[in-house]
Coordinates of C-alpha atoms in Angstrom, one line a residue:
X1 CA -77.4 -133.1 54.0
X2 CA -78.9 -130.2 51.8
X3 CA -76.6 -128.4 49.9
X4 CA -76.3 -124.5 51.1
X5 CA -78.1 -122.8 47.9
X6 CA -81.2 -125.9 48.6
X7 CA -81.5 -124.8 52.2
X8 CA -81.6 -120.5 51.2
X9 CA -84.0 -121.3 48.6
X10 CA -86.4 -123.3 51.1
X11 CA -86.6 -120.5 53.8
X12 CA -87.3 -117.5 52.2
X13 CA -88.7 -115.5 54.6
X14 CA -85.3 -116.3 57.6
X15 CA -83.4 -115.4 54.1
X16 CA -85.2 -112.0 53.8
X17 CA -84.8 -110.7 57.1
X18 CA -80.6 -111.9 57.4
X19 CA -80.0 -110.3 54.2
X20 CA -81.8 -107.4 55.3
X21 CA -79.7 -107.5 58.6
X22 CA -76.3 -108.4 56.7
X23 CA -76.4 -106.2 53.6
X24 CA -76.1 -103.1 55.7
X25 CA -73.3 -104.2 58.0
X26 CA -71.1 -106.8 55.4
X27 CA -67.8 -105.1 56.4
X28 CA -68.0 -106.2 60.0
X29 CA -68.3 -110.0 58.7
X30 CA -66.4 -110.1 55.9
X31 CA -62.6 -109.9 54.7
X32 CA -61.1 -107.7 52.1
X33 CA -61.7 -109.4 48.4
X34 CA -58.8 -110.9 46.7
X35 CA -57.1 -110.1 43.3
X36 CA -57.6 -111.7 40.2
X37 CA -54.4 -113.7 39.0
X38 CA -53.7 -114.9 35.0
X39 CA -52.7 -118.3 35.0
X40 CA -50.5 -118.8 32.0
X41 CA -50.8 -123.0 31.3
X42 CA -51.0 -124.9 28.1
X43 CA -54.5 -126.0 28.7
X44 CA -56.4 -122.8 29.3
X45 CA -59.8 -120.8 28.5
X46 CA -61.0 -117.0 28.3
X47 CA -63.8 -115.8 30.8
X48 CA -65.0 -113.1 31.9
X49 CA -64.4 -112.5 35.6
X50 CA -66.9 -110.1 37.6
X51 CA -65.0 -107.7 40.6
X52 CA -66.6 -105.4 42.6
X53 CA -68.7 -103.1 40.0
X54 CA -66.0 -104.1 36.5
X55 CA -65.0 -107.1 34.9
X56 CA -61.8 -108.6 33.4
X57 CA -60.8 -110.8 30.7
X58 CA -58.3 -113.4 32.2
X59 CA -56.8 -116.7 31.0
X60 CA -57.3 -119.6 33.5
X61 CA -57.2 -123.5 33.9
X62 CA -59.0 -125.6 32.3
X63 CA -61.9 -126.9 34.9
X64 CA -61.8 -130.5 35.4
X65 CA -65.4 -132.3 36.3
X66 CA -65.7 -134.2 39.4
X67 CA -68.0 -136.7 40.4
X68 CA -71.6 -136.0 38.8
X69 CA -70.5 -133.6 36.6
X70 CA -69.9 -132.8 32.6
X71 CA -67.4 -130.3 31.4
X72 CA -68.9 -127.9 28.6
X73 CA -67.6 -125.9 25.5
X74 CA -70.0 -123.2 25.6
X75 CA -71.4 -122.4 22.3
X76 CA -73.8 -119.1 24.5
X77 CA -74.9 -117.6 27.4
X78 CA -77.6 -115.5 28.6
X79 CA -77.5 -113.2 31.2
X80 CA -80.3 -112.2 33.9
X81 CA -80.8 -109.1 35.9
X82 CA -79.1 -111.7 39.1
X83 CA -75.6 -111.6 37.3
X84 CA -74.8 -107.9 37.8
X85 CA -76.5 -107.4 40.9
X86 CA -74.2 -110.0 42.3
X87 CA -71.0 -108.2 40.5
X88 CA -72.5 -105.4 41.9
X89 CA -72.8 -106.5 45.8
X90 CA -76.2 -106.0 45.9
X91 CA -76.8 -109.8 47.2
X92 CA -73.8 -109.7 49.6
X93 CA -72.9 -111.2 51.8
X94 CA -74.6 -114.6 50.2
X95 CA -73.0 -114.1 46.9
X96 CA -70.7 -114.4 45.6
X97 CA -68.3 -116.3 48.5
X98 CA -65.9 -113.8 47.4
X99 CA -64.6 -111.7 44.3
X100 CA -63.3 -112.4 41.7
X101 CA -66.1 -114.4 40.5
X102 CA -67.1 -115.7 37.0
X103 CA -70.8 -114.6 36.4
X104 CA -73.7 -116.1 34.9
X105 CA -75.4 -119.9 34.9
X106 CA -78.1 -119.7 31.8
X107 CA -75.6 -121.3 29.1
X108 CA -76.0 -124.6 25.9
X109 CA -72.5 -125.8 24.6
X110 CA -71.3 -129.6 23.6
X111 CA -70.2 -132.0 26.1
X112 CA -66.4 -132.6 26.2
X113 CA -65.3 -134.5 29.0
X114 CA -67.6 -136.8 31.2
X115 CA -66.5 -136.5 35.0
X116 CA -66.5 -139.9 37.2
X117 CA -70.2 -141.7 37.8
X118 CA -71.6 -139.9 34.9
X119 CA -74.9 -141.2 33.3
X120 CA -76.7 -140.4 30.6
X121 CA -74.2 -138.2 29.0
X122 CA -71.3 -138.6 26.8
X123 CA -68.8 -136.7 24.5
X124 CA -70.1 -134.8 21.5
X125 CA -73.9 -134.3 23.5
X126 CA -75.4 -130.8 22.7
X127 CA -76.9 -129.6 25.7
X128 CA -78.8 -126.5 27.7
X129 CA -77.7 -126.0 31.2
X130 CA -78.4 -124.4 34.1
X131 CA -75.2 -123.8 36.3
X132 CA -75.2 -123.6 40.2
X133 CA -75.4 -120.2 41.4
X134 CA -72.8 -120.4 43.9
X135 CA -70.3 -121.1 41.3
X136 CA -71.8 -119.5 38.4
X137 CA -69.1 -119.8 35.2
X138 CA -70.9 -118.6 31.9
X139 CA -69.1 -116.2 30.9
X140 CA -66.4 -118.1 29.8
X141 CA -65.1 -120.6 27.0
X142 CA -65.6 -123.6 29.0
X143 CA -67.8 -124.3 32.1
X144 CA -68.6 -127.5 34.2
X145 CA -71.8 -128.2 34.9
X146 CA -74.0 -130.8 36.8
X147 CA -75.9 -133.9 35.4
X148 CA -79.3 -133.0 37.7
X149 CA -80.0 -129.5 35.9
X150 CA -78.3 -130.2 32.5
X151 CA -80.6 -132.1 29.3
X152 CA -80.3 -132.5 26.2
X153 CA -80.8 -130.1 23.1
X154 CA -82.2 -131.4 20.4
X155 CA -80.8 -130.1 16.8
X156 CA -84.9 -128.5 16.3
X157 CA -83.2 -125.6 19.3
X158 CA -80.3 -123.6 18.6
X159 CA -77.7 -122.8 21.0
X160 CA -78.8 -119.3 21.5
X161 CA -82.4 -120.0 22.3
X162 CA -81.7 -122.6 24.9
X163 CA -79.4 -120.5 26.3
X164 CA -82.1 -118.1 27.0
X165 CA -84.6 -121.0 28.8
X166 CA -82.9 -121.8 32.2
X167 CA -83.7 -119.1 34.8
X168 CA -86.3 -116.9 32.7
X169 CA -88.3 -119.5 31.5
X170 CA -88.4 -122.1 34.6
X171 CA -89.4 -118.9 36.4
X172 CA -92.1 -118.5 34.3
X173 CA -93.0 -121.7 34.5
X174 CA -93.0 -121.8 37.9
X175 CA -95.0 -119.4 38.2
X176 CA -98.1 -120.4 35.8
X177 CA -98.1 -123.8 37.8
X178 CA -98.3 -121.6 41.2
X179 CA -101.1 -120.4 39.5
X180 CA -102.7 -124.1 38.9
X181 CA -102.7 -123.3 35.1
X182 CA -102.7 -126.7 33.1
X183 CA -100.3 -126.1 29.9
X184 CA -102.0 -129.1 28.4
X185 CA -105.0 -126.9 28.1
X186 CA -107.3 -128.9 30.1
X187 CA -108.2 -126.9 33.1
X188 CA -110.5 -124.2 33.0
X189 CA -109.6 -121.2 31.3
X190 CA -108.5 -118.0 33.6
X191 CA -108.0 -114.4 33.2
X192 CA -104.5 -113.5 33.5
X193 CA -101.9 -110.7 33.7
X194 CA -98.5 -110.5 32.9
X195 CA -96.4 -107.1 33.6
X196 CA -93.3 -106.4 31.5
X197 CA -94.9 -109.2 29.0
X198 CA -92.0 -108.8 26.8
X199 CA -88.9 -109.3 29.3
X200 CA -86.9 -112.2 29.7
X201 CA -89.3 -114.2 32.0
X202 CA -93.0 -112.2 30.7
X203 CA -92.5 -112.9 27.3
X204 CA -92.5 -117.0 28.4
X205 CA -95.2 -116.8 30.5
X206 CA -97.4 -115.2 28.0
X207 CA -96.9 -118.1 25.5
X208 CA -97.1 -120.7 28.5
X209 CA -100.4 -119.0 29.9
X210 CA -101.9 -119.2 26.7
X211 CA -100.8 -122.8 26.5
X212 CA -103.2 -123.2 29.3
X213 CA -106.0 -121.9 27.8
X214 CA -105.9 -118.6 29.8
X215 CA -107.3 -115.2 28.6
X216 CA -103.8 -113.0 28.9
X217 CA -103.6 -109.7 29.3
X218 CA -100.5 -108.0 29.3
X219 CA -98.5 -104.7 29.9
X220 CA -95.3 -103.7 28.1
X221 CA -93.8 -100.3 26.5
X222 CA -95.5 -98.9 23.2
X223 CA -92.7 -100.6 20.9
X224 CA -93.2 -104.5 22.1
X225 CA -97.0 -104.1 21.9
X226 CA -97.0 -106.1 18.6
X227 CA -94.7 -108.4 19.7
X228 CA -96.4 -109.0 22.8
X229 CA -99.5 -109.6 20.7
X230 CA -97.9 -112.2 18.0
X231 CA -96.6 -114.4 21.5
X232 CA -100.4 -114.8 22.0
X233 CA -102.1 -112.0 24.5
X234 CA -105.5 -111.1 23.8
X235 CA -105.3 -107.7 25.2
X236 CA -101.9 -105.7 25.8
X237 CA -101.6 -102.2 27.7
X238 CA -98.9 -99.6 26.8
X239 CA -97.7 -99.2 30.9
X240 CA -97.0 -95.8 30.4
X241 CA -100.5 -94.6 29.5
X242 CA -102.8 -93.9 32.2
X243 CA -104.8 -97.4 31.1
X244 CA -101.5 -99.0 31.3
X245 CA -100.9 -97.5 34.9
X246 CA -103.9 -98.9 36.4
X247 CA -103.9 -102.2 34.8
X248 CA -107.2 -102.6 34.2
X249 CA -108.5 -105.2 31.5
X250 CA -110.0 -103.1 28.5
X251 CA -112.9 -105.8 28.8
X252 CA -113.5 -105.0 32.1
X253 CA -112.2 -108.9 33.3
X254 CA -110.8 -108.8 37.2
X255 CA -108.1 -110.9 37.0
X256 CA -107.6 -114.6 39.0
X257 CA -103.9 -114.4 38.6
X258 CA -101.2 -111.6 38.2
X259 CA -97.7 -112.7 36.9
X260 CA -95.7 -109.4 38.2
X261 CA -92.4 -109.2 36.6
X262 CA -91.9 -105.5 36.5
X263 CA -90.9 -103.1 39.4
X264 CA -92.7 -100.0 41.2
X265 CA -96.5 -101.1 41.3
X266 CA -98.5 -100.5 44.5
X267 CA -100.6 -103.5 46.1
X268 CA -103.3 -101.0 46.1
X269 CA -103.7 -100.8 42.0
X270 CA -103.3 -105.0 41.6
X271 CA -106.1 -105.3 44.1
X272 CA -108.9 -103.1 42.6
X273 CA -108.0 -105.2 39.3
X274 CA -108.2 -108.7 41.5
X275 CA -111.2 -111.2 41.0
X276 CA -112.6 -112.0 44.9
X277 CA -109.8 -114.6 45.7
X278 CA -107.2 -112.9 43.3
X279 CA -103.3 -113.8 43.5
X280 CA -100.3 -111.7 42.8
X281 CA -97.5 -114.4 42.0
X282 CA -94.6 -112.0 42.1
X283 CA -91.2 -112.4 40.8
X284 CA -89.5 -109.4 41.8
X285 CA -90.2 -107.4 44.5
X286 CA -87.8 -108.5 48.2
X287 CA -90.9 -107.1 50.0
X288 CA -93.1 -109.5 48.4
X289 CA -92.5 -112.0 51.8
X290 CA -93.5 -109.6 54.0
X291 CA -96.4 -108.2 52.0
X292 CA -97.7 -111.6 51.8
X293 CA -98.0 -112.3 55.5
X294 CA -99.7 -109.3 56.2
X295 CA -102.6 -110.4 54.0
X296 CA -102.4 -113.3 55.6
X297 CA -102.6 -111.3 59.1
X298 CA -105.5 -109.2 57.8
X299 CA -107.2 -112.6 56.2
X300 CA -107.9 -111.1 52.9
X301 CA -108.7 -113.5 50.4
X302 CA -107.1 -111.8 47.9
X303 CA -103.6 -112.3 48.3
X304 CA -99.5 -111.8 47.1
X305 CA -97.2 -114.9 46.4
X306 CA -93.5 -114.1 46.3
X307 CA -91.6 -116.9 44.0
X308 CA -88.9 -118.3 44.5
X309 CA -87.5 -120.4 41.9
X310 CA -86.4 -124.3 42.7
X311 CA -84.8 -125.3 39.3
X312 CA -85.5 -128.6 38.5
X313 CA -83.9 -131.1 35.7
X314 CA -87.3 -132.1 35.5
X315 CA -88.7 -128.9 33.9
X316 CA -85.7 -128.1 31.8
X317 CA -86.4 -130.6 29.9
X318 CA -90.2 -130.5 29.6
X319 CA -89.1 -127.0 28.8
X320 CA -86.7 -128.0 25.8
X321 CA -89.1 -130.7 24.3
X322 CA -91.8 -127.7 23.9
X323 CA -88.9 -125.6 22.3
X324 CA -88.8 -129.0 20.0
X325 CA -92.6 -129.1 19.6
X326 CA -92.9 -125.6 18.2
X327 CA -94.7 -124.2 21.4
X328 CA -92.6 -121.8 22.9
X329 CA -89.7 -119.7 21.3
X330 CA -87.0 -117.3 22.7
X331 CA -87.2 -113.5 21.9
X332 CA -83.7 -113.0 21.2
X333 CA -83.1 -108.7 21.8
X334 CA -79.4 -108.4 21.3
X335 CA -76.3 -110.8 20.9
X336 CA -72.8 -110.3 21.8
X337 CA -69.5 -111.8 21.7
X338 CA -67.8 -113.0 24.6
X339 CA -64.7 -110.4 23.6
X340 CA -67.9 -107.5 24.2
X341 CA -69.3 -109.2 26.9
X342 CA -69.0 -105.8 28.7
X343 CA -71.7 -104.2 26.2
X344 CA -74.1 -106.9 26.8
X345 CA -73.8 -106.6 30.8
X346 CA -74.5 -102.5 30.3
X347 CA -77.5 -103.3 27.9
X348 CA -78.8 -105.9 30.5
X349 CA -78.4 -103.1 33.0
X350 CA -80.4 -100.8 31.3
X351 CA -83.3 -102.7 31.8
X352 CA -85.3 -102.1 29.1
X353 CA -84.3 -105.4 26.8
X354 CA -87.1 -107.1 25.0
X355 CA -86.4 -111.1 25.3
X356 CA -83.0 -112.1 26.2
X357 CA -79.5 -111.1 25.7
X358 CA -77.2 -113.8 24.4
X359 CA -73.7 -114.3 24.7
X360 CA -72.2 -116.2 21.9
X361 CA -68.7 -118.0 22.2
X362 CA -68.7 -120.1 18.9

C-alpha cells in the first residue's frame, strides 16, 4: 500500500481542489491543537517545536529508529519556504497532523544508532538526509531518518552545504530533467530561464542548466547579479528594471524552457518570451495545475508544467557525488544556531535570502 505523502504527491490536481475546499473550512473537520509538554528524562535532546504562528524550545526523548531507519546527531539544517507555511497553517489541514510539530527535513549529521534491518549504514557514517514531511524533525539535536532518502557525505561536502541539497536542489533537478536537459552535456544545447536565479532552488538550477550545455538566462535583484553570473548564466536581468519585468533575453533568444521559481508573473509576459513549443516548468505558483489544463483545453503548444517534487534516494546521491566532483556548490546566505533558530525562520520569511539558510547544531 502507498504510503499517504506518496499517494498526495501522485495526484496533484484531486490535491489542489481538496485543499482548496478544506483550507477555508478546517475548523469544521478538525479538533482543537494540543499543548506542548517538557519531558524531563536522562536521555534527552533540544528542538525547536513549531505551534500555530511561534515556536518553543523544549526538551524531549530521545527518538528511537524502527525498522528501516537510522537515528542522526544533526551537525545542520536548512530550512525552505514549506517549513513556516506549515507552522503557519497555510497547508492545513494536510500538515502538519496536528500541533506541536518539529519543523523542517533538509538536514546532514553522523549516524548513531542503526534501527532493525538496516543496510548499508552503520555508526560513525556522515550523511545528508532528506526527512519525511509528515514527521519533519530538523530542528532539533537529534532526528531519525529513513535509509531510502538518506546517502552518504563524503568528507570533499561539509555539513552545511549538504544540508542545503535535499528539497532545493532535487527541485531543481527535477525540474531541468522535466525539461529533457542532459547534465552530461550531451543533448543539444537550449535556451533557458531561471527566475529568482539566486534562491534556494534557482541558484541550483542555473549551475545544473549550464551542466547541460544550456544558454541560461536569469533574473535576480541588482545585488546577486554577480553572483548569479560567477554560478554560470550568460545573461542575468535585474527583475526590477523594466527589462527585468518583461523577461526578455537581451539577445533577443525566445526561450524553450522557463524554470519559474519566483512569485507574481502573468502567463501573458512568459508567453511573448516563449519559443513556438515553449514550457513554463513552474515551482511555485498553486494555480499552476489549473493554468496548465487550460492550455491544454485551448491546445496551445506553448504550455505551463506545475512540479511537484518526488524525492528520490537515487538523485540525492547523484546530487552529493557532483557536490564531490566540484560541479555544483551551495550559496550559503546566513547561518544560525539552533539556540536562534527563531532569527533564521524570520530571515527565511522575508523572502529575500540569496542561497540557503543553515541551521548549525555542532
Amino acid at each position: 500500500m502507498k504510503g499517504k505523502e506518496e499517494m498526495l504527491l501522485q495526484s496533484p490536481c484531486l490535491l489542489f481542489f481538496i485543499f482548496r475546499l478544506l483550507s477555508l473550512h478546517w475548523h469544521l473537520f478538525w479538533d482543537p491543537w494540543p499543548h506542548p509538554t517538557s519531558c524531563m528524562l536522562c536521555n534527552t535532546t533540544v528542538m525547536v517545536v513549531a505551534l500555530l504562528h511561534s515556536s518553543q524550545h523544549v526538551e524531549v526523548p530521545i527518538p528511537t529508529p524502527k525498522k528501516d531507519e537510522i537515528l542522526l546527531k544533526l551537525e545542520a539544517s536548512s530550512l525552505n519556504p514549506a517549513d513556516w507555511k506549515i507552522q503557519k497553517g497555510m497547508i492545513r489541514p494536510f500538515l502538519p497532523s496536528r500541533f506541536p510539530f518539529v519543523p523542517v527535513t533538509d538536514v546532514a549529521g553522523e549516524v548513531v544508532e542503526i534501527g532493525p534491518g538496516v543496510q548499508g549504514f552503520k555508526v560513525g557514517d556522515k550523511v545528508v538526509s532528506k526527512l519525511k514531511l509528515l514527521r519533519g524533525g530538523g530542528l532539533a539535536e537529534y532526528a531519525v531518518a529513513t535509509t531510502e532518502l538518506t546517502v552518504k557525505r563524503p568528507p570533499e561536502v561539509t555539513s552545511a552545504e549538504a544540508a542545503g541539497i535535499p528539497i532545493a536542489g532535487l527541485t531543481a533537478l527535477r525540474a531541468l530533467t522535466k525539461a529533457g536537459i542532459k547534465l552530461d552535456g550531451s543533448g543539444p544545447s537550449a535556451d533557458i530561464l531561471i527566475t529568482a536565479a539566486s534562491g534556494g532552488v534557482g541558484h541550483y538550477a542555473v549551475q545544473l542548466a549550464k551542466l547541460g550545455n544550456a544558454h541560461v538566462t536569469a533574473t535576480c535583484g541588482a545585488r546577486n547579479i554577480n553572483l548569479v553570473k560567477s554560478l554560470g548564466a550568460d545573461e542575468v536581468l535585474d527583475y526590477k528594471t523594466p527589462e527585468g519585468e518583461s523577461l526578455k533575453s537581451p539577445s533577443g533568444r525566445k526561450y524553450d524552457y522557463i524554470i519559474h521559481c519566483a512569485t507574481g508573473i502573468r502567463w501573458s509576459t512568459f508567453e511573448a518570451c516563449l519559443s513556438e513549443r515553449g514550457k513554463v516548468i513552474d515551482i511555485t505558483s498553486p494555480t499552476a495545475m489549473l493554468t496548465s489544463v487550460i492550455k491544454k483545453m485551448t491546445f496551445s503548444k506553448k504550455s505551463l508544467v506545475p512540479l511537484v517534487l518526488n524525492p528520490k534516494g537515487g538523485d540525492l546521491e547523484f546530487m552529493v557525488e557532483l557536490f564531490k566532483e566540484g560541479k555544483l556548490r551551495t550559496v550559503i546566505d546566513s547561518i544560525f544556531p539552533l539556540a536562534k533558530a527563531e532569527e533564521a525562520w524570520a530571515k527565511s520569511m522575508d523572502g529575500h535570502a540569496t542561497g540557503k539558510i543553515i541551521v548549525t547544531l555542532e
